[in-house]
């Protein structure tokens, strides 16, 4: 059984997927082969930005994926597609009114509207849309969905590590730009990706799946993945990514354990928790030299001097929130703001128009629809995990990942407004309904429980 798990994790493509595709599932078949390469296309698109071939390759690739996804939902006659279409129309009402009434936007074209407003709203709707698709996919082809998830997560993780390695060699972009009044020797690396914060949350989702797949069958592999994940988060220099990766590494063995495991390994678990607590105390005691070694100390110290603890936690996002809220209140009537003023409606007032807190960004841009999208996405994902918590051993881990992403969305943004996260995030949440994975885990648990009894006999 352990060898099968190793093959699934390290060489998922070696297992042929023969789910018996039906005639109306050809878009799903194309997605099965195209989706795992999404993050690689993101990276290649970033690498080509300084060349004559600088085209939005990543955007075009994701448009193809979304088109196939929506087409398949239409063929499967999924009723939830109607609700998502209604949210899309509701969300575009306020921004469309801004384009018709704001003088500074009078010269804007339909292409400008689509590129600015529709693109961001589709990003926000994409996790729910992909989740609806993968739920249907899971009912029909559970084995194929497991193979797709393994391939996508493993390839994405490899692309992240490759880009960070290239960054250490001097290729690609730094994670942050130099700041005035901050002499920071190391600015982090991210390879050829655009957004550091988006890459950090993708790392949390991808590593969460791979770590869960390793535990407990391959503890050595789990240790290597843990070190690679924490090291990658440290290179990205994001507070949420580093804290989230450390929490995942510590919590997944506890979240993946059954009640029988807790009783059997009560003493080792107690020792592990004590060691983790001691490591936390050591980190607090030696925080300054560790943060200096990571290159974060000067930046955090400057933020603390300017704004105290709020400056470190929010990075001045509360200031941006207050300014944007006041400016939109001054220039737009309340009814207009209820339905959103759009990205362009804020950009004509302020140079920095993103608050980088997902809930408030969506409320300002799309009003009521933005708030509904935020609440429905996290509410749906939380409910799905909670409903499966006693049936599926993956559910607790996915719930933990969702809680981390909720915290990131409320503190640093780039979760619902990310163009990189929606596919792996939706896949991870759909996998808590995968009956094939459930039966495999049950078989593995049965084998593990039978071993000590046979040896003792």
Coordinates of C-alpha atoms in Angstrom, one line a residue:
X1 CA 0.0 0.0 0.0
X2 CA 2.9 2.4 0.8
X3 CA 4.4 1.8 -2.6
X4 CA 1.1 2.7 -4.2
X5 CA 0.9 5.9 -2.3
X6 CA 4.5 6.8 -3.3
X7 CA 3.6 6.2 -7.0
X8 CA 0.5 8.3 -6.7
X9 CA 2.4 11.2 -5.1
X10 CA 5.6 11.2 -7.0
X11 CA 4.5 9.8 -10.4
X12 CA 0.7 10.4 -10.6
X13 CA 0.9 10.3 -14.4
X14 CA 2.0 6.7 -14.3
X15 CA -1.5 5.5 -13.4
X16 CA -3.7 5.4 -16.4
X17 CA -7.0 7.2 -16.0
X18 CA -9.8 5.2 -17.6
X19 CA -13.0 6.6 -16.1
X20 CA -15.1 5.8 -19.1
X21 CA -15.7 9.3 -20.4
X22 CA -19.3 9.9 -21.6
X23 CA -20.0 11.6 -24.9
X24 CA -21.2 14.8 -23.2
X25 CA -18.0 15.1 -21.1
X26 CA -15.4 16.1 -23.7
X27 CA -14.8 19.6 -22.2
X28 CA -14.0 17.8 -18.9
X29 CA -11.6 15.5 -20.7
X30 CA -9.8 18.5 -22.2
X31 CA -9.6 20.2 -18.7
X32 CA -8.2 17.0 -17.3
X33 CA -5.1 17.4 -19.5
X34 CA -4.9 21.2 -19.6
X35 CA -5.5 22.3 -16.0
X36 CA -2.3 20.9 -14.4
X37 CA -0.1 23.2 -16.5
X38 CA -1.8 26.4 -15.4
X39 CA 1.0 27.6 -13.0
X40 CA 3.7 26.8 -15.5
X41 CA 1.9 28.9 -18.1
X42 CA 1.8 31.7 -15.5
X43 CA 5.5 31.5 -15.0
X44 CA 6.3 31.4 -18.7
X45 CA 4.0 34.3 -19.3
X46 CA 5.9 36.3 -16.7
X47 CA 9.3 35.3 -18.2
X48 CA 8.2 36.6 -21.7
X49 CA 7.2 40.0 -20.5
X50 CA 10.5 41.6 -21.4
X51 CA 10.6 39.9 -24.8
X52 CA 8.9 40.6 -28.2
X53 CA 6.6 37.7 -27.4
X54 CA 5.1 39.6 -24.4
X55 CA 1.4 38.7 -24.8
X56 CA -1.1 37.8 -22.0
X57 CA -0.5 34.1 -22.5
X58 CA -1.6 33.3 -18.9
X59 CA -4.9 35.2 -19.4
X60 CA -5.6 33.5 -22.7
X61 CA -5.0 30.1 -21.2
X62 CA -7.3 30.7 -18.3
X63 CA -10.0 32.0 -20.6
X64 CA -9.8 28.7 -22.5
X65 CA -10.1 26.8 -19.1
X66 CA -13.1 28.9 -18.0
X67 CA -14.8 28.5 -21.3
X68 CA -14.4 24.7 -21.2
X69 CA -15.6 24.7 -17.6
X70 CA -18.7 26.7 -18.3
X71 CA -19.5 24.7 -21.4
X72 CA -19.3 21.5 -19.5
X73 CA -21.6 22.8 -16.7
X74 CA -24.1 23.7 -19.5
X75 CA -23.8 20.2 -20.9
X76 CA -24.4 18.8 -17.4
X77 CA -27.3 21.2 -16.9
X78 CA -26.0 22.4 -13.6
X79 CA -28.6 24.8 -12.1
X80 CA -26.0 26.6 -9.9
X81 CA -24.6 28.2 -13.1
X82 CA -27.8 30.3 -13.2
X83 CA -27.1 31.7 -9.7
X84 CA -23.5 32.5 -10.6
X85 CA -24.6 34.2 -13.8
X86 CA -27.0 36.3 -11.8
X87 CA -24.2 37.4 -9.4
X88 CA -22.1 38.4 -12.5
X89 CA -24.9 40.5 -13.9
X90 CA -25.6 42.1 -10.5
X91 CA -21.9 42.8 -9.9
X92 CA -21.6 44.6 -13.3
X93 CA -24.5 46.9 -12.8
X94 CA -22.7 49.5 -10.6
X95 CA -19.5 49.6 -12.6
X96 CA -21.5 50.0 -15.9
X97 CA -23.3 53.0 -14.4
X98 CA -19.9 54.5 -13.5
X99 CA -18.8 54.2 -17.1
X100 CA -22.0 55.9 -18.3
X101 CA -22.0 58.8 -15.8
X102 CA -18.4 59.6 -14.8
X103 CA -16.9 62.2 -17.2
X104 CA -13.4 60.9 -16.9
X105 CA -14.6 57.5 -18.2
X106 CA -16.5 58.9 -21.2
X107 CA -13.7 57.9 -23.6
X108 CA -13.5 54.3 -22.3
X109 CA -14.4 51.5 -24.7
X110 CA -16.1 48.2 -24.2
X111 CA -12.7 46.5 -24.3
X112 CA -11.6 48.7 -21.4
X113 CA -14.7 47.8 -19.4
X114 CA -14.2 44.1 -20.0
X115 CA -10.5 44.2 -19.2
X116 CA -11.0 46.2 -16.0
X117 CA -14.3 45.2 -14.5
X118 CA -15.4 41.9 -16.0
X119 CA -11.9 40.3 -15.6
X120 CA -11.7 41.0 -11.8
X121 CA -15.3 40.0 -11.2
X122 CA -14.7 36.7 -13.0
X123 CA -11.6 36.1 -10.8
X124 CA -13.8 36.6 -7.7
X125 CA -16.4 34.2 -9.1
X126 CA -13.9 31.6 -10.4
X127 CA -13.5 29.6 -7.1
X128 CA -17.2 29.0 -6.8
X129 CA -17.6 28.3 -10.5
X130 CA -14.7 25.8 -10.4
X131 CA -16.0 24.2 -7.2
X132 CA -19.4 23.6 -8.9
X133 CA -17.7 22.0 -11.8
X134 CA -15.4 19.7 -9.7
X135 CA -18.3 18.6 -7.5
X136 CA -20.0 17.3 -10.7
X137 CA -16.8 15.9 -11.9
X138 CA -16.2 14.1 -8.6
X139 CA -19.6 12.4 -8.8
X140 CA -18.9 11.1 -12.3
X141 CA -15.2 10.4 -12.3
X142 CA -13.7 10.2 -8.8
X143 CA -10.5 8.4 -9.8
X144 CA -9.9 10.9 -12.6
X145 CA -10.3 13.8 -10.2
X146 CA -7.8 12.3 -7.8
X147 CA -5.3 11.9 -10.6
X148 CA -6.0 15.5 -11.8
X149 CA -5.5 16.9 -8.3
X150 CA -2.2 15.0 -7.8
X151 CA -0.9 16.1 -11.1
X152 CA -1.9 19.8 -10.7
X153 CA -0.6 20.1 -7.1
X154 CA 2.7 18.3 -7.8
X155 CA 3.4 20.2 -11.0
X156 CA 2.5 23.5 -9.4
X157 CA 4.8 22.8 -6.4
X158 CA 7.6 21.9 -8.8
X159 CA 7.1 25.2 -10.8
X160 CA 7.2 27.2 -7.5
X161 CA 10.4 25.6 -6.4
X162 CA 12.0 26.0 -9.8
X163 CA 11.1 29.7 -9.9
X164 CA 12.5 30.3 -6.4
X165 CA 15.7 28.5 -7.4
X166 CA 16.0 30.7 -10.5
X167 CA 15.4 33.7 -8.2
X168 CA 18.3 32.7 -6.0
X169 CA 20.5 32.5 -9.1
X170 CA 19.6 36.1 -10.0
X171 CA 16.8 35.5 -12.6
X172 CA 13.3 36.8 -12.4
X173 CA 12.0 39.4 -10.0
X174 CA 12.5 40.3 -6.3
X175 CA 9.6 39.7 -4.0
X176 CA 9.5 43.4 -2.9
X177 CA 10.7 46.7 -4.2
X178 CA 13.2 48.8 -2.1
X179 CA 11.5 51.0 0.4
X180 CA 12.5 54.5 1.5
X181 CA 14.0 54.7 5.0
X182 CA 14.4 50.9 5.1
X183 CA 17.8 49.5 4.5
X184 CA 16.7 45.9 3.7
X185 CA 19.6 43.8 2.3
X186 CA 17.4 41.0 1.0
X187 CA 14.1 41.7 -0.8
X188 CA 13.0 38.1 -1.4
X189 CA 12.7 36.2 -4.6
X190 CA 9.7 35.0 -6.6
X191 CA 11.1 34.0 -10.0
X192 CA 9.0 35.0 -12.9
X193 CA 5.6 35.3 -11.1
X194 CA 3.9 38.7 -10.8
X195 CA 2.4 38.8 -7.3
X196 CA 4.2 37.7 -4.2
X197 CA 1.1 37.5 -2.1
X198 CA -0.8 35.4 -4.6
X199 CA 2.2 33.0 -4.9
X200 CA 2.3 32.6 -1.1
X201 CA -1.4 31.6 -0.9
X202 CA -1.0 29.1 -3.8
X203 CA 2.0 27.6 -1.9
X204 CA -0.3 27.1 1.2
X205 CA -3.0 25.2 -0.8
X206 CA -0.6 23.1 -2.9
X207 CA 1.7 22.2 0.0
X208 CA -1.4 21.5 2.2
X209 CA -2.5 18.8 -0.2
X210 CA 0.9 17.3 -0.8
X211 CA 1.7 17.2 3.0
X212 CA -1.6 15.4 3.6
X213 CA -0.9 12.9 0.9
X214 CA 2.5 12.1 2.5
X215 CA 1.3 11.6 6.0
X216 CA 1.5 9.1 7.6
X217 CA 2.7 6.7 4.8
X218 CA 5.9 8.5 4.0
X219 CA 7.2 10.5 7.0
X220 CA 10.6 11.1 5.4
X221 CA 8.9 12.7 2.4
X222 CA 6.7 14.7 4.8
X223 CA 9.8 16.1 6.5
X224 CA 11.5 17.1 3.2
X225 CA 8.3 18.7 1.9
X226 CA 7.9 20.6 5.3
X227 CA 11.4 22.0 5.0
X228 CA 10.9 22.9 1.4
X229 CA 7.6 24.6 2.1
X230 CA 8.9 26.7 5.0
X231 CA 12.0 27.5 3.1
X232 CA 10.0 28.7 0.1
X233 CA 7.7 30.8 2.3
X234 CA 10.8 32.4 3.9
X235 CA 12.2 33.2 0.4
X236 CA 8.9 34.9 -0.5
X237 CA 9.2 37.1 2.7
X238 CA 5.4 37.2 3.3
X239 CA 4.3 37.1 6.9
X240 CA 1.1 35.2 6.1
X241 CA 2.9 32.6 3.9
X242 CA 5.6 31.9 6.5
X243 CA 3.2 31.7 9.5
X244 CA 0.6 29.6 7.4
X245 CA 3.2 27.1 6.2
X246 CA 4.5 26.6 9.7
X247 CA 1.0 26.0 11.0
X248 CA 0.2 23.5 8.3
X249 CA 3.4 21.5 8.9
X250 CA 2.6 21.3 12.6
X251 CA -1.2 20.7 12.4
X252 CA -1.6 18.3 9.5
X253 CA -0.4 15.2 11.4
X254 CA -2.9 16.1 14.1
X255 CA -5.7 16.9 11.7
X256 CA -5.2 13.8 9.7
X257 CA -5.2 11.4 12.7
X258 CA -8.2 9.4 13.7
X259 CA -9.5 8.9 17.2
X260 CA -7.7 5.5 17.4
X261 CA -4.4 7.3 16.4
X262 CA -4.9 9.8 19.2
X263 CA -5.3 7.0 21.8
X264 CA -2.4 5.0 20.4
X265 CA 0.0 7.8 20.0
X266 CA -1.0 10.0 23.0
X267 CA 2.5 10.1 24.5
X268 CA 4.4 10.9 21.2
X269 CA 1.8 13.6 20.4
X270 CA 2.2 15.1 23.8
X271 CA 6.0 15.2 23.4
X272 CA 5.6 16.7 19.9
X273 CA 3.3 19.4 21.2
X274 CA 5.7 20.2 24.0
X275 CA 8.6 20.5 21.5
X276 CA 6.5 22.7 19.3
X277 CA 5.8 25.0 22.2
X278 CA 9.5 25.1 23.1
X279 CA 10.4 26.0 19.5
X280 CA 7.8 28.8 19.6
X281 CA 9.3 30.2 22.8
X282 CA 12.8 30.0 21.3
X283 CA 11.6 31.8 18.2
X284 CA 10.1 34.6 20.3
X285 CA 13.3 34.8 22.4
X286 CA 15.6 34.9 19.3
X287 CA 13.1 36.8 17.1
X288 CA 15.4 39.7 16.3
X289 CA 18.4 37.7 14.9
X290 CA 16.1 35.3 13.1
X291 CA 14.2 38.2 11.4
X292 CA 17.5 39.9 10.5
X293 CA 18.8 36.7 8.9
X294 CA 15.5 36.5 6.9
X295 CA 15.8 40.1 5.9
X296 CA 12.5 41.1 7.5
X297 CA 13.6 42.9 10.6
X298 CA 14.2 46.4 9.1
X299 CA 10.8 46.4 7.2
X300 CA 8.9 45.2 10.3
X301 CA 10.7 47.6 12.6
X302 CA 9.8 50.5 10.3
X303 CA 6.2 49.5 10.1
X304 CA 6.1 49.2 13.9
X305 CA 7.6 52.7 14.4
X306 CA 5.0 54.2 12.0
X307 CA 1.8 52.4 13.1
X308 CA 2.5 50.1 16.0
X309 CA 1.2 46.5 15.9
X310 CA -1.5 47.5 13.4
X311 CA 1.3 48.6 11.0
X312 CA 2.9 45.1 11.1
X313 CA -0.4 43.2 10.8
X314 CA -2.2 45.3 8.2
X315 CA 0.8 47.1 6.5
X316 CA -1.2 50.4 6.3
X317 CA -4.2 48.7 4.6
X318 CA -6.5 50.3 7.2
X319 CA -5.4 53.7 6.0
X320 CA -6.1 52.8 2.4
X321 CA -9.5 51.5 3.5
X322 CA -10.4 54.8 5.2
X323 CA -9.2 57.0 2.3
X324 CA -11.0 55.0 -0.4
X325 CA -14.2 54.7 1.6
X326 CA -14.2 58.5 2.3
X327 CA -13.4 59.4 -1.3
X328 CA -16.1 57.2 -2.8
X329 CA -18.6 58.5 -0.2
X330 CA -17.8 62.0 -1.2
X331 CA -18.1 61.6 -5.0
X332 CA -20.8 58.9 -5.4
X333 CA -24.3 58.7 -4.1
X334 CA -25.2 55.9 -1.6
X335 CA -27.4 54.0 -4.2
X336 CA -24.5 53.9 -6.6
X337 CA -22.1 52.6 -3.9
X338 CA -24.6 50.0 -2.9
X339 CA -24.1 48.3 -6.3
X340 CA -20.4 49.2 -6.5
X341 CA -18.5 51.9 -8.3
X342 CA -16.1 49.6 -10.2
X343 CA -12.4 49.5 -10.4
X344 CA -12.3 52.4 -12.8
X345 CA -14.7 54.4 -10.5
X346 CA -12.0 54.3 -7.8
X347 CA -9.0 54.7 -10.1
X348 CA -10.2 58.0 -11.4
X349 CA -10.1 59.3 -7.8
X350 CA -6.9 57.7 -6.4
X351 CA -3.7 56.3 -7.7
X352 CA -3.8 53.3 -5.3
X353 CA -7.3 52.0 -5.7
X354 CA -6.8 48.5 -4.2
X355 CA -7.2 48.2 -0.4
X356 CA -5.8 44.6 -0.5
X357 CA -8.4 43.3 1.9
X358 CA -10.7 41.1 -0.3
X359 CA -14.0 41.8 1.4
X360 CA -13.7 45.6 1.3
X361 CA -12.2 45.6 -2.3
X362 CA -15.2 43.6 -3.5
X363 CA -17.7 45.8 -1.6
X364 CA -16.2 49.0 -3.0
X365 CA -15.9 47.7 -6.6
X366 CA -19.1 45.5 -6.8
X367 CA -21.2 46.5 -3.8
X368 CA -23.9 44.0 -2.7
X369 CA -22.7 41.4 -5.3
X370 CA -19.1 41.6 -4.1
X371 CA -20.2 41.0 -0.5
X372 CA -22.3 38.1 -1.5
X373 CA -19.5 36.5 -3.6
X374 CA -17.1 36.8 -0.6
X375 CA -19.7 35.4 1.9
X376 CA -20.9 32.6 -0.4
X377 CA -17.4 31.4 -1.4
X378 CA -16.1 31.1 2.2
X379 CA -19.5 30.0 3.5
X380 CA -19.8 27.2 0.9
X381 CA -16.3 26.0 1.5
X382 CA -16.6 26.0 5.2
X383 CA -19.9 24.2 5.2
X384 CA -18.6 21.6 2.8
X385 CA -15.6 20.7 5.0
X386 CA -17.7 20.8 8.2
X387 CA -20.4 18.5 6.7
X388 CA -17.7 15.9 5.9
X389 CA -15.6 16.3 9.0
X390 CA -16.7 12.9 10.4
X391 CA -16.7 11.1 7.1
X392 CA -13.5 12.1 5.4
X393 CA -10.1 12.5 6.9
X394 CA -9.2 15.2 4.4
X395 CA -12.0 17.5 5.6
X396 CA -10.2 18.7 8.7
X397 CA -7.1 19.6 6.8
X398 CA -9.1 21.5 4.1
X399 CA -11.0 23.3 6.8
X400 CA -7.7 24.4 8.3
X401 CA -6.5 25.6 4.9
X402 CA -9.7 27.5 4.4
X403 CA -9.4 29.2 7.8
X404 CA -5.9 30.3 6.9
X405 CA -7.0 31.7 3.6
X406 CA -9.9 33.5 5.2
X407 CA -7.4 35.2 7.6
X408 CA -5.2 36.1 4.6
X409 CA -8.1 37.5 2.7
X410 CA -9.0 39.7 5.6
X411 CA -5.4 40.8 6.3
X412 CA -3.5 40.8 3.1
X413 CA -6.0 40.1 0.3
X414 CA -5.1 38.4 -3.0
X415 CA -7.3 35.3 -2.3
X416 CA -10.6 35.9 -4.1
X417 CA -8.9 38.5 -6.4
X418 CA -6.2 36.1 -7.4
X419 CA -5.9 34.7 -10.9
X420 CA -3.6 31.9 -9.7
X421 CA -5.4 30.4 -6.7
X422 CA -8.9 29.6 -7.9
X423 CA -8.2 26.2 -9.6
X424 CA -6.1 24.5 -6.9
X425 CA -8.3 25.9 -4.1
X426 CA -11.5 24.6 -5.7
X427 CA -9.9 21.3 -6.4
X428 CA -8.8 20.9 -2.8
X429 CA -12.4 21.6 -1.5
X430 CA -14.0 19.3 -4.0
X431 CA -11.8 16.4 -2.9
X432 CA -13.5 16.1 0.5
X433 CA -16.4 14.5 -1.5
X434 CA -14.2 12.1 -3.4
X435 CA -15.4 8.6 -2.5
X436 CA -12.4 6.9 -4.2
X437 CA -10.0 8.8 -2.0
X438 CA -12.2 7.9 1.0
X439 CA -12.1 4.2 0.2
X440 CA -8.4 4.3 -0.4
X441 CA -7.8 6.0 3.0
X442 CA -10.1 3.5 4.7
X443 CA -8.1 0.6 3.1
X444 CA -4.9 2.2 4.2
X445 CA -6.2 2.7 7.7
X446 CA -7.3 -0.9 7.9
X447 CA -3.9 -2.1 6.8
X448 CA -2.1 0.1 9.3
X449 CA -4.4 -1.1 12.1
X450 CA -3.9 -4.8 11.3
X451 CA -0.1 -4.6 11.3
X452 CA 0.6 -4.4 15.1
X453 CA -2.0 -7.1 15.8
X454 CA -0.2 -9.5 13.4
X455 CA 3.2 -8.7 14.9
X456 CA 2.0 -9.1 18.5
X457 CA 0.5 -12.5 17.6

